[in-house]
XYZ file of C-alpha atoms in Angstrom:
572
model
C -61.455 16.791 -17.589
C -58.033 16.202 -17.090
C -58.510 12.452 -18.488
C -60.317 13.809 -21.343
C -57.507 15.939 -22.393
C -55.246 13.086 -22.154
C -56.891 10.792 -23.859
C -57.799 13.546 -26.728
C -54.073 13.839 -27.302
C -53.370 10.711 -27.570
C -56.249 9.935 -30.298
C -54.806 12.892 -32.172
C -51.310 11.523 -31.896
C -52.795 7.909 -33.809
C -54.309 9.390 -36.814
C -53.112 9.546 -40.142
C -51.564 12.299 -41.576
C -50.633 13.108 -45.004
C -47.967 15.808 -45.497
C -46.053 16.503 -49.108
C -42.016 17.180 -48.212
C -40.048 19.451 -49.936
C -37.631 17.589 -51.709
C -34.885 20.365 -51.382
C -36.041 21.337 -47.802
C -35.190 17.590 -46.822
C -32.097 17.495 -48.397
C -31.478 21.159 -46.664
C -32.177 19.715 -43.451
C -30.038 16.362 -43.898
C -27.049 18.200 -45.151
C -27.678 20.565 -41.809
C -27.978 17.873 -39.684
C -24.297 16.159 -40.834
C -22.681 19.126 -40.541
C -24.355 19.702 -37.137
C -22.548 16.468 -36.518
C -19.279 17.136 -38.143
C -19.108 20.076 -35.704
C -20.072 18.627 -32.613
C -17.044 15.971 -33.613
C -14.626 18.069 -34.366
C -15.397 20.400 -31.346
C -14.963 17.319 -29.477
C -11.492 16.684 -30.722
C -10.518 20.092 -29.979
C -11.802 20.447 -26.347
C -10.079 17.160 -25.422
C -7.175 18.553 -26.485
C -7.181 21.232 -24.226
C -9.646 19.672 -21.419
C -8.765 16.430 -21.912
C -10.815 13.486 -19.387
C -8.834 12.351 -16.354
C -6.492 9.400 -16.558
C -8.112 6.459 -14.410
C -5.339 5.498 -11.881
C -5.045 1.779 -10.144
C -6.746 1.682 -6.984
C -4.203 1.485 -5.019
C -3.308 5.085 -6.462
C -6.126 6.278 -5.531
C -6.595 5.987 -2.212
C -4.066 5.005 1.140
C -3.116 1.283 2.017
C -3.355 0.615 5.418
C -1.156 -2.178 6.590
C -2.842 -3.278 10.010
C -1.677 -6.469 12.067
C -5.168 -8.560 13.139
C -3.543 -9.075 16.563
C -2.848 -5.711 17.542
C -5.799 -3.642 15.841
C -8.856 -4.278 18.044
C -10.058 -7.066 20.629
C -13.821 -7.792 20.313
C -14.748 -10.799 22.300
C -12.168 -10.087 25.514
C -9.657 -12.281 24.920
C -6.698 -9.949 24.533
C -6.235 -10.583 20.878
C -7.140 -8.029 18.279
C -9.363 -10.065 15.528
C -11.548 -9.894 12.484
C -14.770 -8.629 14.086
C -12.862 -5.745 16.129
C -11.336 -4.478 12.666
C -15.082 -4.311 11.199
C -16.003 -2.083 14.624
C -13.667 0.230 13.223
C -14.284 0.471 9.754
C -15.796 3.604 10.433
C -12.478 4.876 11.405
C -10.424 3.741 8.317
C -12.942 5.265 6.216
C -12.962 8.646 7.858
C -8.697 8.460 7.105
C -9.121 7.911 3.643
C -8.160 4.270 3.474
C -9.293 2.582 0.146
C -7.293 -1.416 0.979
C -7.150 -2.808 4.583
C -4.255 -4.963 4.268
C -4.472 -7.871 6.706
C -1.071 -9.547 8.168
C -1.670 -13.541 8.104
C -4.832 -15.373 9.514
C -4.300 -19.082 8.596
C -2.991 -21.195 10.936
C 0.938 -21.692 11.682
C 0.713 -23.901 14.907
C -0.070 -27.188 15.881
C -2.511 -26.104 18.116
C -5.165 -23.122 18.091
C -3.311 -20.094 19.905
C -5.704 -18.689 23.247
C -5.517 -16.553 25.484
C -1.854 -15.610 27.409
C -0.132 -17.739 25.054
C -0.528 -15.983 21.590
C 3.291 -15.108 20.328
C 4.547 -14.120 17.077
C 8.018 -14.678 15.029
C 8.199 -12.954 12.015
C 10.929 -15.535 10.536
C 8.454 -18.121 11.326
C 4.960 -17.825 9.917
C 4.600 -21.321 8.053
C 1.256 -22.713 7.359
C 0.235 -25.795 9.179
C -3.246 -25.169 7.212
C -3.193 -22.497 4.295
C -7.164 -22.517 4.987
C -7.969 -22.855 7.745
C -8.288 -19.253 9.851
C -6.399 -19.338 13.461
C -9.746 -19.300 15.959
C -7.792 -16.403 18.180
C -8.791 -14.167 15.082
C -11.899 -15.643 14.186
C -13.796 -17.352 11.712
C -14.453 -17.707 7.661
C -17.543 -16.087 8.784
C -16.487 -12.899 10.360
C -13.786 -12.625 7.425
C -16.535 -12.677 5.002
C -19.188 -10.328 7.082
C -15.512 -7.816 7.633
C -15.185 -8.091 3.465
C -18.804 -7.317 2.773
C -18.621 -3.976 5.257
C -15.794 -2.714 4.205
C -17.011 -3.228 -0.159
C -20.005 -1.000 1.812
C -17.321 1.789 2.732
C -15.741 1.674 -0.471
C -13.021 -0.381 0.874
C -11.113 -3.662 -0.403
C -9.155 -6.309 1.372
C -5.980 -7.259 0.936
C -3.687 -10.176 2.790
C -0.367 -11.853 3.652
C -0.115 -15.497 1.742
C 3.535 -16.465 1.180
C 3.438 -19.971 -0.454
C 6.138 -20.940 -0.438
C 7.000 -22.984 2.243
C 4.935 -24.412 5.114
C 5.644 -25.968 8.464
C 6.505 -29.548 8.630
C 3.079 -29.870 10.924
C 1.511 -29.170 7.253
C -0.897 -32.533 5.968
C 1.698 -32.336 2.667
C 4.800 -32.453 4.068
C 3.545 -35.429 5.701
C 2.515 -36.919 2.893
C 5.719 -35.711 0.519
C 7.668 -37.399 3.452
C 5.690 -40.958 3.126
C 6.393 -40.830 -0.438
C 2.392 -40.535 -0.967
C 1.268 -40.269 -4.429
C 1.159 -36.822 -6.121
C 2.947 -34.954 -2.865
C 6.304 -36.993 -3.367
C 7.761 -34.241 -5.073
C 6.210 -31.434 -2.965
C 9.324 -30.709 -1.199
C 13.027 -30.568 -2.343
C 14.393 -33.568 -0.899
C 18.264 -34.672 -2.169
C 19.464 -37.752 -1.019
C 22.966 -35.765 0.596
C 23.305 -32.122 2.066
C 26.648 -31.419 0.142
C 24.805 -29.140 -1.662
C 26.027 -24.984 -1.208
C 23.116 -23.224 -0.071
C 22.640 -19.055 0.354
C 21.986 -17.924 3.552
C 19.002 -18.577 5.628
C 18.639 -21.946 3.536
C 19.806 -25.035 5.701
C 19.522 -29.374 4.681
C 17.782 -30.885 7.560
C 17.672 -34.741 7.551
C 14.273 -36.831 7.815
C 14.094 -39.610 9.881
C 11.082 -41.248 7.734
C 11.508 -40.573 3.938
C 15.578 -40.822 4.990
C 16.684 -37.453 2.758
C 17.316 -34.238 3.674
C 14.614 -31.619 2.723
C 15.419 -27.620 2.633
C 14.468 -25.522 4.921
C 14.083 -21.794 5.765
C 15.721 -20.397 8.784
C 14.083 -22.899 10.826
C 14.082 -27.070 10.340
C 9.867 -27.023 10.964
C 9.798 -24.456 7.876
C 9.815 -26.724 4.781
C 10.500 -24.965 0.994
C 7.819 -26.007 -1.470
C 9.171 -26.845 -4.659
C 7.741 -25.046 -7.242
C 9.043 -26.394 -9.976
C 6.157 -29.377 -9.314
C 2.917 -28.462 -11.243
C 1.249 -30.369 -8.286
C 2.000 -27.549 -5.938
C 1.293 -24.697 -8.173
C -2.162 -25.985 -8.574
C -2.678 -26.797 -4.912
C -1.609 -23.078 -4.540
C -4.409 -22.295 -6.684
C -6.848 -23.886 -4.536
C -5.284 -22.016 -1.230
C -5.976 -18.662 -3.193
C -9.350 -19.821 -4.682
C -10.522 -20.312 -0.953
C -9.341 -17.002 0.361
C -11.266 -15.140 -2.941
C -14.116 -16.929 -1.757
C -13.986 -14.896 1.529
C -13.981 -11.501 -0.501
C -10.249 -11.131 -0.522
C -9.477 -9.201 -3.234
C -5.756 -8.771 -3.234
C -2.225 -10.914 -2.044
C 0.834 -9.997 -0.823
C 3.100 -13.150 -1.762
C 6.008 -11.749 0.596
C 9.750 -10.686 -0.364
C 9.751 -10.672 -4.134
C 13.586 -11.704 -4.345
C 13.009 -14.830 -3.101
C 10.848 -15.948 -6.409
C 14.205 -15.242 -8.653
C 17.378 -16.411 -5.998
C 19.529 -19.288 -6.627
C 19.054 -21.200 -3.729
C 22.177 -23.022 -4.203
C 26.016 -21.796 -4.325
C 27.215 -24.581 -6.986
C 26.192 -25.036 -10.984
C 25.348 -28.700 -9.921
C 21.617 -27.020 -8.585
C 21.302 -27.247 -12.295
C 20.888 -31.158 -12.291
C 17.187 -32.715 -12.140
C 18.223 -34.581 -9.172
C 17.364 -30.818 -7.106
C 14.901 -29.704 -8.106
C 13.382 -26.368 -7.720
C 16.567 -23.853 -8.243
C 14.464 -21.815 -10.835
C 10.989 -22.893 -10.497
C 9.420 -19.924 -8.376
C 10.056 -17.492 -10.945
C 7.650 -20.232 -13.309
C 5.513 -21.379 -10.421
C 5.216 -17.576 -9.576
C 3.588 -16.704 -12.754
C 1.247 -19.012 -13.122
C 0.024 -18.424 -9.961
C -0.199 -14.600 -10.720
C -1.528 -15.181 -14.450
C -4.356 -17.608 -12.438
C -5.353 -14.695 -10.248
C -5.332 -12.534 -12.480
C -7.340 -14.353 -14.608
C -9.966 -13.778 -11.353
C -9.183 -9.904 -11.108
C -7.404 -10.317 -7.637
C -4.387 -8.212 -7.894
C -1.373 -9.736 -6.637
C 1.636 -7.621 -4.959
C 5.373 -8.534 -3.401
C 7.711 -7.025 -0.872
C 11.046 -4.973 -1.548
C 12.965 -2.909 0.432
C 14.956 0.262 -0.340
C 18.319 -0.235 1.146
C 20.262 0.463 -1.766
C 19.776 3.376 -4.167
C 21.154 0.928 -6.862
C 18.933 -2.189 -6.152
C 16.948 -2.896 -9.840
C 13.385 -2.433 -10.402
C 11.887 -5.474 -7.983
C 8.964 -5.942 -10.716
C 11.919 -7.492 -13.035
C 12.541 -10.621 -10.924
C 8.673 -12.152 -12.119
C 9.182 -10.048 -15.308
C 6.665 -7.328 -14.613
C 3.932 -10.191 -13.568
C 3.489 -8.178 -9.944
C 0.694 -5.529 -10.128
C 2.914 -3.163 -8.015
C 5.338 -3.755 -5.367
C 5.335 -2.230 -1.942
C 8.883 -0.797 -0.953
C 9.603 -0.077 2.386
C 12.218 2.346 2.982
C 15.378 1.571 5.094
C 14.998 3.653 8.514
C 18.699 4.464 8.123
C 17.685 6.726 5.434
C 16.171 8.666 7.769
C 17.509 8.731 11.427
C 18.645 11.197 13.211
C 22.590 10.965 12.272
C 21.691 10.451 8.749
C 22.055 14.024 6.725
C 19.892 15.922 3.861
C 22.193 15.426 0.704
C 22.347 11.830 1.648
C 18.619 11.677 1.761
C 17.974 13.830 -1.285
C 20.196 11.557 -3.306
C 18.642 8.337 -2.255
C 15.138 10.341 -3.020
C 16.152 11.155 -6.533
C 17.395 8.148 -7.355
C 14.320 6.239 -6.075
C 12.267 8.455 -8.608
C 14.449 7.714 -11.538
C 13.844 4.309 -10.410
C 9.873 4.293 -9.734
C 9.147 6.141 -12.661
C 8.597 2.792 -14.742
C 7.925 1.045 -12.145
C 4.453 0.027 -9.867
C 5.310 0.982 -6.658
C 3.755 1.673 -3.671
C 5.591 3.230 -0.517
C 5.596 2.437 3.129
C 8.113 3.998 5.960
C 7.372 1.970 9.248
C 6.247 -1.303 9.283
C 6.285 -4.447 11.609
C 9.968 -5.691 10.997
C 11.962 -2.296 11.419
C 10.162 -0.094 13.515
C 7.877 2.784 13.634
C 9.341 5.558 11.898
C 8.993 8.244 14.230
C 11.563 6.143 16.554
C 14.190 6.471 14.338
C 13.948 10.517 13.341
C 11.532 11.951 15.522
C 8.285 13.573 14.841
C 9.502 16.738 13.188
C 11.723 15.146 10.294
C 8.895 11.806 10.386
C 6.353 13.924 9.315
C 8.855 15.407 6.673
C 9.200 11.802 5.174
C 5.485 11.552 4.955
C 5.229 14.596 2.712
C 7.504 12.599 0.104
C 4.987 10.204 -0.823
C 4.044 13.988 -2.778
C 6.592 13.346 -5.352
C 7.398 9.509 -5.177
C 5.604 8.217 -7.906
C 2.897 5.829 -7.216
C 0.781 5.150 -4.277
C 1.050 5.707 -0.563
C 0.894 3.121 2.119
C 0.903 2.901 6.332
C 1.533 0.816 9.060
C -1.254 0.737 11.761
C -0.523 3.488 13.762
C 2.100 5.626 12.194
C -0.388 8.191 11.653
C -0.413 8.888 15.121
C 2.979 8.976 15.596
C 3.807 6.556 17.782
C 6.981 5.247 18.685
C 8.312 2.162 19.565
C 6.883 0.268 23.001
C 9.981 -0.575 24.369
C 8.169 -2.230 27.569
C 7.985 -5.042 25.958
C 9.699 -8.719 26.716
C 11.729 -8.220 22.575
C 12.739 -6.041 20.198
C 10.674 -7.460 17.663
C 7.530 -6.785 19.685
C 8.532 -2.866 20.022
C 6.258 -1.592 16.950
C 3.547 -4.219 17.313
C 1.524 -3.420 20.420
C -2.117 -2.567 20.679
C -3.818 0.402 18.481
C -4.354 3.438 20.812
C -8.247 4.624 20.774
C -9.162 6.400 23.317
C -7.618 7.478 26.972
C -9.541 4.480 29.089
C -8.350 1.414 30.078
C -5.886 -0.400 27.871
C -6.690 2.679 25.392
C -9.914 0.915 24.842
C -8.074 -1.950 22.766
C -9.566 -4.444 25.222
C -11.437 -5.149 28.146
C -8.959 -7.599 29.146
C -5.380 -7.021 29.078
C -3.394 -6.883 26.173
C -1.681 -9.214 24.674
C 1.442 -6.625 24.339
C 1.062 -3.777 26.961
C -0.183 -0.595 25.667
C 2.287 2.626 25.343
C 2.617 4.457 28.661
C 1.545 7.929 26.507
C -1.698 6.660 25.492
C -3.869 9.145 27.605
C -2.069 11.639 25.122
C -1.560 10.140 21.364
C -4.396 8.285 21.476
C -7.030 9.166 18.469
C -9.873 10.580 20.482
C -7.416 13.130 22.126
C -5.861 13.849 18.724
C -8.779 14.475 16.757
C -9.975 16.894 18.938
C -6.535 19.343 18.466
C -6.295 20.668 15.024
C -2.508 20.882 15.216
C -1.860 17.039 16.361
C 0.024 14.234 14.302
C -2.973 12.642 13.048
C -5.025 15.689 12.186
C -1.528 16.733 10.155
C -0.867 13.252 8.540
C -4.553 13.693 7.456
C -4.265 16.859 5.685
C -0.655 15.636 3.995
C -3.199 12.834 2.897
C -5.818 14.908 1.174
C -3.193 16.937 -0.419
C -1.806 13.968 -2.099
C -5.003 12.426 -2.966
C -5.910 15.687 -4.655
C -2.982 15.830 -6.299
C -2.727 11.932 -7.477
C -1.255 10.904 -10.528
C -0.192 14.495 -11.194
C 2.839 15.422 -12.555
C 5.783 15.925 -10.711
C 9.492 17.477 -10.739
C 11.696 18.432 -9.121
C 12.535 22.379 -8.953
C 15.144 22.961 -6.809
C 18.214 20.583 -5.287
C 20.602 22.267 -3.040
C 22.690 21.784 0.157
C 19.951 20.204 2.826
C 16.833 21.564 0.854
C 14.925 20.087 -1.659
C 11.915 21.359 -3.743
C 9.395 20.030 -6.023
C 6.549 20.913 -8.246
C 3.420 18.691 -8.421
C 0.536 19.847 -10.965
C -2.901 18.435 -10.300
C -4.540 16.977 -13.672
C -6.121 19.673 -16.153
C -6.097 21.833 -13.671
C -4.328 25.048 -13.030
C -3.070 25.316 -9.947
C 0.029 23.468 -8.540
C 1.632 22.854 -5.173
C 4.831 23.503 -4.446
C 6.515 21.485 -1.768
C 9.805 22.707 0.388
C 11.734 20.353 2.571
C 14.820 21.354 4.688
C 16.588 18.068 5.796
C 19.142 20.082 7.415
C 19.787 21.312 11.252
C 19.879 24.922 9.919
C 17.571 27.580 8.934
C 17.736 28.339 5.319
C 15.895 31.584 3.460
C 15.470 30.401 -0.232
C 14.313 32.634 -3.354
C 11.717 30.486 -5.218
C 11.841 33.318 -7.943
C 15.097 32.136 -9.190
C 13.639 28.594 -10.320
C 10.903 30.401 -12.471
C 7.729 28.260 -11.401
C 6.343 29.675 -14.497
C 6.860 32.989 -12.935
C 4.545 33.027 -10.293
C 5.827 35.057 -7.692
C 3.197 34.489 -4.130
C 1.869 31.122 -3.134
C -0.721 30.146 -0.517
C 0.329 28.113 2.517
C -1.829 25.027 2.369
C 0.434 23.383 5.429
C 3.752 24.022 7.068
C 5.911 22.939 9.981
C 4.567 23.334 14.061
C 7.532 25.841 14.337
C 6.858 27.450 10.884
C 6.225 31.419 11.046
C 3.384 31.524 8.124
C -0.069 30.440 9.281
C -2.095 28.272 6.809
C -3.851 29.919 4.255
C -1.512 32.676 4.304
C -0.296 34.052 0.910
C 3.704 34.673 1.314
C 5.861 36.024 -1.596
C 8.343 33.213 -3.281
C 11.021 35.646 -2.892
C 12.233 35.222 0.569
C 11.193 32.080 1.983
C 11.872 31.103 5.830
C 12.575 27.495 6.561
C 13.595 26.424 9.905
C 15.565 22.741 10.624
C 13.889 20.398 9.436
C 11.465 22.388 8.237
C 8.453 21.785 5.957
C 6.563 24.034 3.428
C 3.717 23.450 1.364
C 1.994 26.593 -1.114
C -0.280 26.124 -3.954
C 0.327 28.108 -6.398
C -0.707 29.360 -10.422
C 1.370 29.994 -12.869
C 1.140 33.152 -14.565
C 0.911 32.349 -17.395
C -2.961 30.879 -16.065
C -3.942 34.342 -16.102
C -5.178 33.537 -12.705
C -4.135 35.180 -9.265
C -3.557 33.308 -6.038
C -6.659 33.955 -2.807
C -6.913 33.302 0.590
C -10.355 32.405 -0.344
């Protein structure tokens, strides 16, 4: 029966049907239907006026960057090494954090020989490629990069790596053949026939025995400067990157970003064909960038913040960079170092990164973990800036623990570079074998099973700083208040009406500020969305802006509406 109905609609539908249209009731219903349009349009205009659609940041806005070193992440196959395939066992990890970019330290190989087991070492001023691509076996193969890539897109995550080109070690298949003179690599290198030239420091002449010149190197004579002035290397370059892309690397840190704009040399003569290569990174540089561009891989550069004064890093490739990542001088921070001298090197910075791409990072491999130079209290403090610094927020493995330098190490440069803490067995679970760096002696205690289990730890804290400013990215931001030691600041989430309000007392007193004075478009109570371990209002109480409490060091964070909103603040 049912079929029969169907079917009898159906037949209905197909026959012809002749109807006689009123001419006027046509033109009734046209002239209804464009003004049915008309209003939908201009309705249109005027809600996007006042609900206008959310800006689309950068991904690298969006979410954190998490700057991880291969070795020191997670061992899989027992050698003592972190590699590849341990970093995909913990993807599940990253994601739970809120990472959107894994950014790996260099893979490719900078020795002669594959590193193993008991002798894998590292020297930061010495990472020159013997073989741009080919991956160092201690971390694993093409394979497991690709298979690491493929899980993390899955996640919603995107990789990003260390590829400074531009030098490599003298081990490297083209210095070799720049040094014979071979076709198309002779002018690889920069090779002068005398060392009289003035060079800047870190730059030294070192004399070959075989081409009998003197090629420039970089801190070390096995570290040889390309010369990118030579459209050879540039497009050799673009072969290195092509490989990597074909891994699923979607993203390159090409290393300090003043290096692509310094005048090697000291005298005007650097000017003279004869040496080449004064100028040509800044050329070579963006043509490389244009060419990976041109393959949506976004490229980025280092810069650090060690002067309040320094100009806008993007300048020195003329805006090429996507963003930059700044790291901030620990001596902003330390212990000795006092709140007006910090708030004026924050202000300054956002003058500065207001036109700029930035993306900010506190601890990292070269200078320590962060916590080491200010303590947990005022570290966490820092971490609450990336609120108002425009632009995105980035962290070194482990820094959302807290964890401070390993001093039992055999140097100084090793201090922030031992294992990831995971749970409270053996070697923190980094490794069945032991560690290529020893483990810190508090990892029973600040490891991340023990700190996700207590609401009040570091990591459960740097986690809910996190979500507040991934909630409130892109917004806009100002600052309310500047005083002696205290510092304020406003950040409004998108087309929405509530705001945060974040206090920060960088001094070693307790202060009792009146938010009422500085208006905040006269709202007058605010909800505590997070506040110091020593702070005396409990989160998700509401507190008036009148009299405010905040101890040494202290940290505040309300959300608040504006009364003009018409809307009232809850606990709910």
């Amino acid at each position: 029966m049912a079929e029969f109905d169907r079917k009898s609609k159906v037949d209905e539908s197909t026959q012809p049907v002749n109807r006689k249209y009123n001419k006027s009731s046509l033109f009734g219903g046209i002239a209804m239907g464009i003004l049915f349009i008309l209003t939908m349009i201009v309705l249109a205009v005027c809600l996007s006026e006042v609900f206008p659609s959310d800006p689309v940041f950068p991904w690298w806005q969006e979410k954190l960057v998490y700057r991880t070193l291969i070795e020191s992440f997670q061992d899989s196959d027992g050698d003592g090494v972190g590699d590849l395939a341990g970093i995909t066992s913990r993807l599940y990890y990253l994601k739970e954090l809120g990472v959107g970019t894994i950014w790996l330290s260099n893979m490719f190989l900078i020795k002669d020989e594959p590193q193993e087991r008991g002798t894998f070492s590292y020297n930061k001023d010495q990472i020159a490629a013997v073989n741009f691509t080919e991956i160092d076996p201690i971390f694993g193969t093409a394979d497991n990069l690709t298979h690491l890539s493929e899980q993390a897109s899955l996640e919603g995550m995107l990789l990003a790596m260390d590829l400074n080109p531009l030098w490599t070690s003298t081990s490297n298949t083209w210095f070799n053949a720049s040094r014979n003179s071979q076709e198309n690599f002779i002018d690889f290198y920069i090779w002068s026939q005398n060392n009289s030239q003035g060079l800047i420091e870190d730059y030294n002449w070192e004399f070959d025995d075989i081409r009998n010149q003197f090629y420039l190197t970089k801190s070390y004579p096995d570290v040889a400067v390309l010369n990118f002035s030579s459209k050879s290397v540039v497009n050799k370059l673009k072969e290195v990157f092509r490989y990597w892309m074909t891994l699923g690397v979607k993203a390159f840190n090409i290393g300090p970003i003043h290096e692509y704009s310094m005048n090697l040399f000291t005298e005007k003569s650097c000017l003279m064909e004869e040496i080449n290569g004064c100028f040509g990174r800044v050329l070579g540089g963006k043509e490389l960038i244009s060419y990976l561009h041109e393959n949506d891989v976004i490229v980025f550069g280092l810069w650090e913040v060690n002067d309040r004064d320094v100009p806008i890093p993007t300048l020195t490739l003329d805006g090429a960079l996507d963003f930059s990542v700044n790291t901030i001088a620990r001596e902003y921070f330390g212990y000795h170092y006092l709140g007006n001298a910090v708030i004026q090197a924050l202000v300054s910075w956002v003058d500065i990164a207001q036109s700029s791409k930035m993306l900010w990072m506190m601890g990292n491999e070269n200078h320590g973990r962060i916590v080491s130079h200010t303590g947990r209290q005022r570290a966490i403090t820092n971490y609450v800036l990336d609120l108002v610094l425009p632009g995105g927020p980035a962290i070194y493995y482990g820094e959302e623990l807290g964890l401070r330098n390993n001093e039992n190490t055999a140097s100084k440069i090793e201090y922030s570079r031992t294992p990831m803490l995971w749970t409270a067995y053996a070697n923190a679970n980094f490794s069945i074998s032991e560690p290529w760096l020893p483990v810190h002696g508090d990892y029973n205690e600040t490891c991340i099973a023990v700190q996700l289990e207590d609401p009040d730890s570091y990591l459960n804290t740097f986690k809910k700083i996190l979500e507040l400013r991934q909630d409130y990215s892109g917004g806009n931001q100002y600052f309310t208040a500047v005083l002696d030691g205290f510092i304020a600041f406003s950040r409004y989430k998108f087309y929405v009406k509530d705001a945060i309000l974040v206090l920060v007392n960088f001094s070693y007193r307790t202060l009792y500020i009146d938010m009422e004075t500085y208006s905040l478009e006269y709202a007058t109570v605010g909800v505590v969305k997070l506040s110091s371990q020593s702070s005396q209002y409990p989160e998700g109480k509401e507190i008036s802006l009148k009299n405010i409490q905040l101890e040494p060091n202290g940290l505040l964070i309300l959300q608040y509406y504006p009364a003009t909103s018409g809307e009232g603040v809850s606990n709910n």
